[in-house]
Coordinates of C-alpha atoms in Angstrom, one line a residue:
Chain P
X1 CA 19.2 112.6 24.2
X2 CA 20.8 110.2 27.0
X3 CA 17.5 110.1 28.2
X4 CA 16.3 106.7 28.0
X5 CA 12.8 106.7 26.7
X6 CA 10.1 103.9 26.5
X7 CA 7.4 103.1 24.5
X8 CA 3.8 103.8 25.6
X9 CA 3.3 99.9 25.5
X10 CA 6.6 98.9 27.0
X11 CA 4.8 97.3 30.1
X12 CA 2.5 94.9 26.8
X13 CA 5.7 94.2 25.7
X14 CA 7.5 92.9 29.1
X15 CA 4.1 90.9 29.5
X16 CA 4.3 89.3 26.1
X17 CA 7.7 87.9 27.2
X18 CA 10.0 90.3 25.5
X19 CA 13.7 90.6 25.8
X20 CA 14.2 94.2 26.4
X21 CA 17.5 96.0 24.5
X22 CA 18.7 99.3 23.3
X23 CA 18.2 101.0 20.1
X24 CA 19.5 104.0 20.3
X25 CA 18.0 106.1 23.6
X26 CA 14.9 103.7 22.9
X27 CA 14.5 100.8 25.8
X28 CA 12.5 98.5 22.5
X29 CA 11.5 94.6 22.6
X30 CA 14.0 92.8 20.3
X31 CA 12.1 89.5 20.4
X32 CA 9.5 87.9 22.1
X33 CA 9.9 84.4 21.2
X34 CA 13.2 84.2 18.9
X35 CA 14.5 86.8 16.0
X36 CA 14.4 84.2 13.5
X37 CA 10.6 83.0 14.0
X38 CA 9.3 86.4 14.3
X39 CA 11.3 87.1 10.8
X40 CA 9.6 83.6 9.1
X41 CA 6.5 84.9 10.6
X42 CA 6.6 88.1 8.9
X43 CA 7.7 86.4 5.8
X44 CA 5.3 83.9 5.8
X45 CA 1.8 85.2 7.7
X46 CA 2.3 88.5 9.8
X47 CA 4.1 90.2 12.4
X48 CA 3.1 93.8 14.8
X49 CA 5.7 95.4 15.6
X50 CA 5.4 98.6 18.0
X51 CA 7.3 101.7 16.1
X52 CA 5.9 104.3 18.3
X53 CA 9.8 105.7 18.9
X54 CA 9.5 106.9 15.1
X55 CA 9.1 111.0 14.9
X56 CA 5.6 112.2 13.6
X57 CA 5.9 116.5 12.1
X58 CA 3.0 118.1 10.7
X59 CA 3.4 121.3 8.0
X60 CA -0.1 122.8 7.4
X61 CA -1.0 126.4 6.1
X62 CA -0.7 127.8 2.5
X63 CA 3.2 127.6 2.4
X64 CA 3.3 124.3 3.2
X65 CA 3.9 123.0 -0.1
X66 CA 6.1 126.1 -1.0
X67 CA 8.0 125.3 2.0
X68 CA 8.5 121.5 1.5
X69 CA 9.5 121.9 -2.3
X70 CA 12.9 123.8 -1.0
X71 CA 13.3 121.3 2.1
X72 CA 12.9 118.4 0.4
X73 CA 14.3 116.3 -2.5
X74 CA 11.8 115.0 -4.3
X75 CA 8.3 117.2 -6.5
X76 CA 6.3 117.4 -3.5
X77 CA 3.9 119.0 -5.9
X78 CA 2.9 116.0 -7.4
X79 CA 2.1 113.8 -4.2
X80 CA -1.5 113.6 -4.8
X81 CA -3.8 113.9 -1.3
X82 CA -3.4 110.4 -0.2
X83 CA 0.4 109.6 -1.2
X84 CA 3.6 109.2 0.4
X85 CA 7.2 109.4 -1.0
X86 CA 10.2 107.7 0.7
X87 CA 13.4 109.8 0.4
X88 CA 15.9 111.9 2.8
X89 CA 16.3 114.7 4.1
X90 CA 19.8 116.7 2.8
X91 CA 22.0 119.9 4.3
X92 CA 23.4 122.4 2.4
X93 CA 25.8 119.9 0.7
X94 CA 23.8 117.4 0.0
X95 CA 24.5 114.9 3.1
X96 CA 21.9 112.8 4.7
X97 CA 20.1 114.7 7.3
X98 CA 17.8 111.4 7.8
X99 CA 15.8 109.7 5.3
X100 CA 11.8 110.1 6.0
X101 CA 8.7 109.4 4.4
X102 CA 6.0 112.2 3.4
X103 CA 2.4 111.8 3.6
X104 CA 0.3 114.2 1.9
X105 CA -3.1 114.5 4.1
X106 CA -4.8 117.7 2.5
X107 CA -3.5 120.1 -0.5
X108 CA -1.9 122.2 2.6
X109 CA -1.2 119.2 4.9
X110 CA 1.4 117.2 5.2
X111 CA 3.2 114.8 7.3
X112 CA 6.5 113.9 8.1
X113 CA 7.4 110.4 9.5
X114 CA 10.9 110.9 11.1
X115 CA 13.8 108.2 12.4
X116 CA 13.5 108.3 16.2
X117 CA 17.5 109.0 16.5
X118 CA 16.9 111.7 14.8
X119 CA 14.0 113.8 15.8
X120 CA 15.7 116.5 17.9
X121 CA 18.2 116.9 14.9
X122 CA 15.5 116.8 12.2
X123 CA 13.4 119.2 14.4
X124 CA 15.8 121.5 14.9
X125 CA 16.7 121.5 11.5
X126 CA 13.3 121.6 9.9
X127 CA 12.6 124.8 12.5
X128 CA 15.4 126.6 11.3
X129 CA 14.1 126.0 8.2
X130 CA 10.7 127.3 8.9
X131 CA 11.9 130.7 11.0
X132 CA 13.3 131.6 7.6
X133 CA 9.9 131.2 5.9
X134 CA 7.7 131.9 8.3
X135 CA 7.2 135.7 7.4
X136 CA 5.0 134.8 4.3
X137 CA 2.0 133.4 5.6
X138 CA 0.8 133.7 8.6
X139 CA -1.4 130.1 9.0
X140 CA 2.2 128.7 8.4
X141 CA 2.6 126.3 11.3
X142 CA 5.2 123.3 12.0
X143 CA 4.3 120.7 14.8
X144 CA 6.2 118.4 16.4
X145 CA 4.0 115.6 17.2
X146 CA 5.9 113.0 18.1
X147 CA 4.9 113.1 21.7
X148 CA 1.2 112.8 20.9
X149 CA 1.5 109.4 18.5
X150 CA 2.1 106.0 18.7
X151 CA 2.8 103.9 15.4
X152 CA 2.7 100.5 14.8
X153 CA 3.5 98.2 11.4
X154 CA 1.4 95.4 10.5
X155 CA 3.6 93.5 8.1
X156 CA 3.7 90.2 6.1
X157 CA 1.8 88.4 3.5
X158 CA -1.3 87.8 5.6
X159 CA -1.6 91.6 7.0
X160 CA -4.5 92.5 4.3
X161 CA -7.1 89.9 6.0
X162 CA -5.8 91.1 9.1
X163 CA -6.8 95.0 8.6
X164 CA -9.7 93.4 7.0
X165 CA -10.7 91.7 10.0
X166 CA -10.1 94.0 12.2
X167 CA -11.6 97.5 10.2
X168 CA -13.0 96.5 7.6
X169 CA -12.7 96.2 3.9
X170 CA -12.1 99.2 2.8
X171 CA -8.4 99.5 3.6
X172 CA -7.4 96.7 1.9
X173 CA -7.7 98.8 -1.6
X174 CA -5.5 101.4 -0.3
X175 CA -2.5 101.1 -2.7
X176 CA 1.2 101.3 -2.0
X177 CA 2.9 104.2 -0.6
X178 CA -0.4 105.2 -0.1
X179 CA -2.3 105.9 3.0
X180 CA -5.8 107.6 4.7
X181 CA -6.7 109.1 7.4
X182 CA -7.7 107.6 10.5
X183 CA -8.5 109.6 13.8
X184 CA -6.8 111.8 14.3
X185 CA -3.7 109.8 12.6
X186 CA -3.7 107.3 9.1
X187 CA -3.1 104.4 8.3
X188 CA -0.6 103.5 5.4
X189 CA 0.8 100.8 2.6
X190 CA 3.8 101.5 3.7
X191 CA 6.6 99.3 5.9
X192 CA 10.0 98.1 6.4
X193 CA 10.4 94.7 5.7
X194 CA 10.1 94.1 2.0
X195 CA 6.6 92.4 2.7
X196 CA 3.2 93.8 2.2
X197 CA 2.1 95.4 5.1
X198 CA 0.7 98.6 7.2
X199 CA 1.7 101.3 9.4
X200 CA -0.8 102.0 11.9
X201 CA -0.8 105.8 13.4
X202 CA -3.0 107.0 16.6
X203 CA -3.2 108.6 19.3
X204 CA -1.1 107.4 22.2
X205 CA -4.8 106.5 24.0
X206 CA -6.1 104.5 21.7
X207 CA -2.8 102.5 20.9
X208 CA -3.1 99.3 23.0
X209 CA -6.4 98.9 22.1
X210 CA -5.3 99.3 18.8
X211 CA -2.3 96.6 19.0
X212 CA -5.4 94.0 21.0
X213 CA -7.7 94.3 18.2
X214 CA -5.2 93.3 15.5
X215 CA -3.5 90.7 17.9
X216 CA -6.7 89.7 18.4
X217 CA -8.3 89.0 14.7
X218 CA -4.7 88.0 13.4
X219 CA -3.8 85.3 16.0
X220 CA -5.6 82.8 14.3
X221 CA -3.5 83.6 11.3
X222 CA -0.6 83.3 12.8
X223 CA 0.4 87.0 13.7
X224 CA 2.7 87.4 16.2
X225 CA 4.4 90.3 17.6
X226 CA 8.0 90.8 16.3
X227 CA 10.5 92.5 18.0
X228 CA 13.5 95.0 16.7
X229 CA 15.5 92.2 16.4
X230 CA 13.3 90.8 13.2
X231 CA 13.0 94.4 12.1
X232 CA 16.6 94.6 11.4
X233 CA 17.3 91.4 9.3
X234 CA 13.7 91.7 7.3
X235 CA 15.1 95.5 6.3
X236 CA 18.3 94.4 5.5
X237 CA 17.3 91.3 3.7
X238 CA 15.3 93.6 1.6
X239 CA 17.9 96.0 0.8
X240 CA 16.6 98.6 2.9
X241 CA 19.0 101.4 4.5
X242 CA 19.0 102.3 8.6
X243 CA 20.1 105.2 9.6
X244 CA 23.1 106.1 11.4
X245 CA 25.0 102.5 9.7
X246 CA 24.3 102.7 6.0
X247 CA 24.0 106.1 6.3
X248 CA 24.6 109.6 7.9
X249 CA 25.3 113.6 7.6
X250 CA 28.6 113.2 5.6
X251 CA 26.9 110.3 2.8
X252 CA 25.3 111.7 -0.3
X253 CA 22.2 110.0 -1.6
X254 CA 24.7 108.9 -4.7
X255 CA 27.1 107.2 -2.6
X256 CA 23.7 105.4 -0.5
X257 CA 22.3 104.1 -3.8
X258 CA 19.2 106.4 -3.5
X259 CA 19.7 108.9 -6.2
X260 CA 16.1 107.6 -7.2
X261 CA 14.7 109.4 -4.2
X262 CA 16.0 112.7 -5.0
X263 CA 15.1 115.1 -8.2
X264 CA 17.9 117.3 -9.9
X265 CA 15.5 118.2 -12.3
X266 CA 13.9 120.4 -9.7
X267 CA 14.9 124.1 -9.9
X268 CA 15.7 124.1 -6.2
X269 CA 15.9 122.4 -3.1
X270 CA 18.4 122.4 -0.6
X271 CA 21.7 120.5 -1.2
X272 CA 20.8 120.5 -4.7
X273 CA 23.6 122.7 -6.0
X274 CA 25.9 120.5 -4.4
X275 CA 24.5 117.0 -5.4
X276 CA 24.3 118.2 -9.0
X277 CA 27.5 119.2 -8.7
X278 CA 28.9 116.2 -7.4
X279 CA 26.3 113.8 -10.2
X280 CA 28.8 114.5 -12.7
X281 CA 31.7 113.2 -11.2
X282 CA 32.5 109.5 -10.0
X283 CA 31.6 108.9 -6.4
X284 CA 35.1 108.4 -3.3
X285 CA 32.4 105.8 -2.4
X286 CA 29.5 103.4 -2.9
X287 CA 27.0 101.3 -0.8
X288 CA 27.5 97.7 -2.2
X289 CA 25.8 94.5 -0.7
X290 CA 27.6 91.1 -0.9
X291 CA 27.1 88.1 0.9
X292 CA 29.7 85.9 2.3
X293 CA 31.0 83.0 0.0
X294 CA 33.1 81.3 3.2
X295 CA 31.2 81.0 6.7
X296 CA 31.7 83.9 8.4
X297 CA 28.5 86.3 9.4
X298 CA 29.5 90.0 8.9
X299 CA 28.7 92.7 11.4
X300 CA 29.0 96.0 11.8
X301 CA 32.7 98.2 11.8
X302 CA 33.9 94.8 10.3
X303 CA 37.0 96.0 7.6
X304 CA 36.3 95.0 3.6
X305 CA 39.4 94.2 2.1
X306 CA 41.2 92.8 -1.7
X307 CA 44.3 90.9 -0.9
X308 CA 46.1 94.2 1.3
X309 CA 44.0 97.1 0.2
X310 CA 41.4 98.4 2.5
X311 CA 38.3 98.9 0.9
X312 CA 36.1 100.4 3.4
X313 CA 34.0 98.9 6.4
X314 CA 30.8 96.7 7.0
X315 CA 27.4 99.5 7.8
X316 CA 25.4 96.4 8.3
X317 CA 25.4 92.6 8.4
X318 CA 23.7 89.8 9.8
X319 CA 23.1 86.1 9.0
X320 CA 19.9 86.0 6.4
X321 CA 17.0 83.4 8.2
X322 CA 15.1 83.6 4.4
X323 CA 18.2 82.8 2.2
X324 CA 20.2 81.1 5.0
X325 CA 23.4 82.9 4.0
X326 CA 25.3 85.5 5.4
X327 CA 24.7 89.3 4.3
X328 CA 25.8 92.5 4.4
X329 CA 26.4 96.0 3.5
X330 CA 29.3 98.0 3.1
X331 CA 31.5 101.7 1.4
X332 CA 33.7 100.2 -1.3
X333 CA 35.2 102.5 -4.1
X334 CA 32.6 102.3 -6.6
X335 CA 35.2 100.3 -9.0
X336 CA 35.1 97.5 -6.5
X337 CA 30.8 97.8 -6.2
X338 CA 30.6 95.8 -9.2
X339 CA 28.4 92.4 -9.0
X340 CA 30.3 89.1 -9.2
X341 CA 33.6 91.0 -7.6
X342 CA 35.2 89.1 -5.0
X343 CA 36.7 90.4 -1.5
X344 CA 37.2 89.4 1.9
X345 CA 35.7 90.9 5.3
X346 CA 38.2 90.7 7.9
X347 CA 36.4 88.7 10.3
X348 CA 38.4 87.9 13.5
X349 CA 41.4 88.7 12.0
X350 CA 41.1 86.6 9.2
X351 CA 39.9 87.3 5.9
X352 CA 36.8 85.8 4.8
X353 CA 35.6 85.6 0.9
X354 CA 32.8 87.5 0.1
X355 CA 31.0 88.4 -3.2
X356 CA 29.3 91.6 -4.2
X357 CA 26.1 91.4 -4.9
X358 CA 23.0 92.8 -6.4
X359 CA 20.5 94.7 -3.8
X360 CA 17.8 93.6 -2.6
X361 CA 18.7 90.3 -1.5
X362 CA 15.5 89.3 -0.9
X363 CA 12.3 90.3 -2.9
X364 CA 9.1 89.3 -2.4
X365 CA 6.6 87.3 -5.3
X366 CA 3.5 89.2 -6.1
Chain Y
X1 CA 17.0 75.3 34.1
X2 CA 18.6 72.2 33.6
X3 CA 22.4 71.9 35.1
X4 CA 23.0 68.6 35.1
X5 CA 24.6 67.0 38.6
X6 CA 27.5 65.2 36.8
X7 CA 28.7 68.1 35.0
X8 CA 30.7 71.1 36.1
X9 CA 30.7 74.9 34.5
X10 CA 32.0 77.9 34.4
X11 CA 31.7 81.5 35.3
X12 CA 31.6 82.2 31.5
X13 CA 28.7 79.6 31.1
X14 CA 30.5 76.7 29.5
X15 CA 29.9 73.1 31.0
X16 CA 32.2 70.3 31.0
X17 CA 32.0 66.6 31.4
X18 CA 34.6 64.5 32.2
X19 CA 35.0 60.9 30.7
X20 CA 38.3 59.2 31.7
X21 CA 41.0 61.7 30.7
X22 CA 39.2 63.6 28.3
X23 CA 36.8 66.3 29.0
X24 CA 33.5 67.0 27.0
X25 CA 32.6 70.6 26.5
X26 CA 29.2 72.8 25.3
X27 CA 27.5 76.0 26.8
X28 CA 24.6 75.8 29.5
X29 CA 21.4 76.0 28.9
X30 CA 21.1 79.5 30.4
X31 CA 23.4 80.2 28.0
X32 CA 21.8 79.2 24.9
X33 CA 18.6 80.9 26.3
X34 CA 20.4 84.4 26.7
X35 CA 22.4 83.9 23.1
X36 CA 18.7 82.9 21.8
X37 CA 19.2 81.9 17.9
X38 CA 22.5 80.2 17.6
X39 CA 22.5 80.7 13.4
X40 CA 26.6 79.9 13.7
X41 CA 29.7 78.7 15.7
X42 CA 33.3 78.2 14.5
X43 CA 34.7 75.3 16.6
X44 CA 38.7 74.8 17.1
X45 CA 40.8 72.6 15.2
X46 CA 41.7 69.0 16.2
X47 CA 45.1 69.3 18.0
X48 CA 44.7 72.8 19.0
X49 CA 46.0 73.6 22.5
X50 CA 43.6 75.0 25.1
X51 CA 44.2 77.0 27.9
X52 CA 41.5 76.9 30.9
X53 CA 39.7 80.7 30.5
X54 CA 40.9 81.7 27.2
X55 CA 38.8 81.5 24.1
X56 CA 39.1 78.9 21.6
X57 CA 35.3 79.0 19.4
X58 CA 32.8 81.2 18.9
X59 CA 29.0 80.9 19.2
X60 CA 26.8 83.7 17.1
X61 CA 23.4 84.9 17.3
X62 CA 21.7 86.8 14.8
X63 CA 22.5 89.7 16.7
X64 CA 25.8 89.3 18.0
X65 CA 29.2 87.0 18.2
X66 CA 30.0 85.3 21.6
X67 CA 33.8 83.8 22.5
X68 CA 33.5 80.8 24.3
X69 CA 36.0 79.7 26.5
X70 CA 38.3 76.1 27.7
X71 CA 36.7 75.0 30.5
X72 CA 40.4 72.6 31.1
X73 CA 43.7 73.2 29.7
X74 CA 45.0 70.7 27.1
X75 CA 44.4 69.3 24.0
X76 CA 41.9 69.9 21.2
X77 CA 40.9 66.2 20.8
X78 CA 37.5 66.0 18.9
X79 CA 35.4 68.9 17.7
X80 CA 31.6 68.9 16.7
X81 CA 31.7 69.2 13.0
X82 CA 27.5 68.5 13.0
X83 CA 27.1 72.4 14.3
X84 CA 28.7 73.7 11.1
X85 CA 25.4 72.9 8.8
X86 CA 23.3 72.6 12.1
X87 CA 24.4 75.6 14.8
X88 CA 20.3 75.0 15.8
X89 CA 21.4 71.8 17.7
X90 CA 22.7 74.4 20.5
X91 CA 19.7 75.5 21.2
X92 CA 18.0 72.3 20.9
X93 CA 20.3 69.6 23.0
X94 CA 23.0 72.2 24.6
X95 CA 24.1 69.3 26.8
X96 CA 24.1 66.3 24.2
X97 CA 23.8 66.7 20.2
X98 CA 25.1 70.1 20.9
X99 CA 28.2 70.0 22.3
X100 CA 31.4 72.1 21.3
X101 CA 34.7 69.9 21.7
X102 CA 36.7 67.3 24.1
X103 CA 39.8 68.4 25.2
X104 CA 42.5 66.2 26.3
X105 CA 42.9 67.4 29.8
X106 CA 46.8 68.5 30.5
X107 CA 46.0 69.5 34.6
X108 CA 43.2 67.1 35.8
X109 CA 43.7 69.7 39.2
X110 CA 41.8 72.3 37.0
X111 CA 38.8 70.4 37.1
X112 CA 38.4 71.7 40.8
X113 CA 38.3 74.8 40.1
X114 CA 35.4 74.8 38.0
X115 CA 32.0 75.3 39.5
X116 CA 28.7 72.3 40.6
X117 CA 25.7 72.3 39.3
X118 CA 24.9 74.2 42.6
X119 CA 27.4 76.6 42.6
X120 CA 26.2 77.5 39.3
X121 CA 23.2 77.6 39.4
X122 CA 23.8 80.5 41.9
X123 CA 25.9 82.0 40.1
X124 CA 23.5 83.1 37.6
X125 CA 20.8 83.9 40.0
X126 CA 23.5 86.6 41.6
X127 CA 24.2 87.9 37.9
X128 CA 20.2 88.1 37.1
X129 CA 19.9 89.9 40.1
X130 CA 22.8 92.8 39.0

């Protein structure tokens, strides 16, 4: 894991001009031009962003399904062929293993799309899982695939014209959280930016073509490529959660505000007994947003206060280029995760007002 | 880059400018470069006292926050008030609309110590090259 690892178009990406930074073991492009144009960009015509560090596992064979229902959360029985479904991954007590998306290819075909942080973990996870089941059926096969794909997200409110121009017409009617095939990969209605958009899967070969041809018959519309950097404040800005800030092993989807992605009502899965256990009873903590009423921008590890209690920490923050404000995300007892409710992030050793807020802070007009 | 002649800077990438006893004082244009998006900075208060190297504003990106530092010891004597509503001007005009504060110098000496345009300039060519 200290390995530092590149993506298979770093070298397009130092050509296009990017500043080069860490996330995580990934060396990724934050920006190529500035993080706040590439984020109007994607609000307002398109961005490409390169996502190739994201973790691609298949599950095929006859237990597939039977497999997934106890691994996962959510009815994986009633993903139609063509569908995916957002929601995480849990242990034993319900804690946040990672939070993926599912992809449905064939009756007996799926496809996990794992965080890149988190692919040895999930793997090794997710195998352990499968050594138990493995005896059933013999075409039962897991596959780690994340070596063999690249990914990239065409996002914004001009990415339909885009795909349009660049494969034809018939992607544009593939419907949200939906997706089909493509190669040897797919290509989905999916993204992580509150805007309309697609993630592009394919073979690590046919990647940089890939990223030309859409550079190519977006530029006139204004596409750019957007860097990490943009990622982060278009997620947050539309209440999406990352990883390994507003989440990890010891949060419960309750306390993250994604109970919607999980389904008691499903005889078993594992961490259910625990999370229905816990659904009962009020939460130690909650994920509230708020934005900052005095000037101050939040950031992460930054200490929520009222008056001299400690409330709990900032998991994300940055300042807002749509809303022009200063946001952020944050554990609070859930009788402080009230909208309206005023506190203060300690910010420099002062404390600054804040209010909590609604989530998302910014959503898009259809 | 632009460093202009007539200023002087730092090791920490602030410039200064001196006019009679006071001293004029932003961040270089490498600087702004490397911060990319300034989206906020928090300027000292009229009066404050400055000590030459230590911290007295802050410059953020969307990304991170960035201390910036007294070129001169002294006084606080006028602080740019216009980069409250418009931090952007940093990036725009680091070395005119864009400025930071003027500091009533205390040790005109210390204005020696700081760094030319040339000496700068190199600088920052031996900390690219790191």
């Amino acid at each position: 894991m200290s390995q530092i690892c590149r993506l298979p178009l770093h070298d397009t990406h130092v050509r296009l001009g990017a500043r080069i930074g860490a996330f995580g073991s990934w060396e990724v492009p934050l920006y190529y031009t500035s993080i706040v144009q590439e984020h109007e960009a994607v609000r307002q015509r398109a961005g490409l962003f390169d996502i190739s560090h994201m973790g691609e596992f298949r599950v095929t064979g006859n237990d597939a399904l039977g497999f997934l229902q106890e691994l996962l959360p959510r009815d994986v029985g009633k993903m139609e062929t063509g569908q995916a479904l957002y929601m995480p991954l849990l242990n034993e007590d319900g804690g946040i293993i990672d939070d993926v998306i599912l992809y449905r290819f064939e009756p007996a075909h799926f496809l996990l799309i794992v965080n890149a942080g988190n692919v040895d973990k999930d793997w090794s996870w997710v195998e352990s899982r499968a050594a138990a089941h493995k005896g059933a059926a013999p075409d039962f096969k897991i596959q780690n695939a994340s070596a063999d794909f690249g990914l990239l997200a065409l996002q914004g409110p001009g990415s339909a014209a885009i795909i349009e121009k660049t494969l034809g017409s018939t992607w544009t009617d593939v419907a949200y959280y939906h997706f089909r095939p493509f190669g040897d990969g797919m290509i989905a209605r999916t993204g992580y930016t509150g805007e309309d958009g697609f993630e592009i899967m394919v073979k690590k070969a046919g990647l940089l073509e890939m990223w030309d041809r859409l550079m190519a018959a977006g530029r006139a519309d204004g596409l750019v490529p957007a860097g990490f950097g943009a990622r982060d404040t278009l997620r947050l800005e539309a209440g999406m959660l990352l990883y390994g800030h507003d989440m990890e092993d010891t949060t419960n989807p309750l306390e993250a505000g994604i109970s919607w992605a999980v389904d008691l009502k499903k005889a078993s899965f594992i961490g259910r007994d625990a999370l229905a256990k816990q659904a009962g009873k009020p939460q130690a903590k909650k994920l509230a947003a708020f934005e900052m009423i005095e000037r101050a921008i939040p950031r992460q590890g930054y200490e929520l206060r009222k008056g001299s209690q400690t409330l709990g920490h900032v998991t994300s923050g940055t300042f807002s280029p749509t809303l022009a404000k200063n946001i952020g995300m944050g554990y609070v007892p859930p009788s402080e995760a009230v909208a309206g409710n005023e506190i203060q992030v300690v910010v420099r050793q002062k404390s600054i007002q804040a209010k909590i807020v609604k989530l998302p802070f910014y959503k898009r007009k259809k | 880059m632009n460093f202009p002649k007539e200023l002087r800077y730092t090791k920490s990438h602030e410039w200064a400018r001196r006019e009679g006893e006071k001293v004029v004082c932003g961040i270089t244009e490498y600087a702004q470069k490397e911060i990319s998006d300034v989206v906020f900075v928090e300027v000292p208060k009229r009066g404050q006292a400055a000590e030459q190297a230590k911290a007295v504003a802050v410059v953020e990106s969307v990304k991170a926050a960035f201390d910036i530092y007294a070129p001169m010891s002294g006084k606080v004597s006028q602080v740019n008030a216009d980069l409250e509503s418009r931090p952007e001007l940093v990036n725009q005009d680091c070395y005119g609309q864009g400025w930071f504060f003027e500091i009533e110098a205390s040790d005109p000496s210390e204005w020696d110590k700081l760094m030319t345009a040339e000496e700068y300039e190199k600088n920052i060519q031996n900390e690219s090259v790191k």
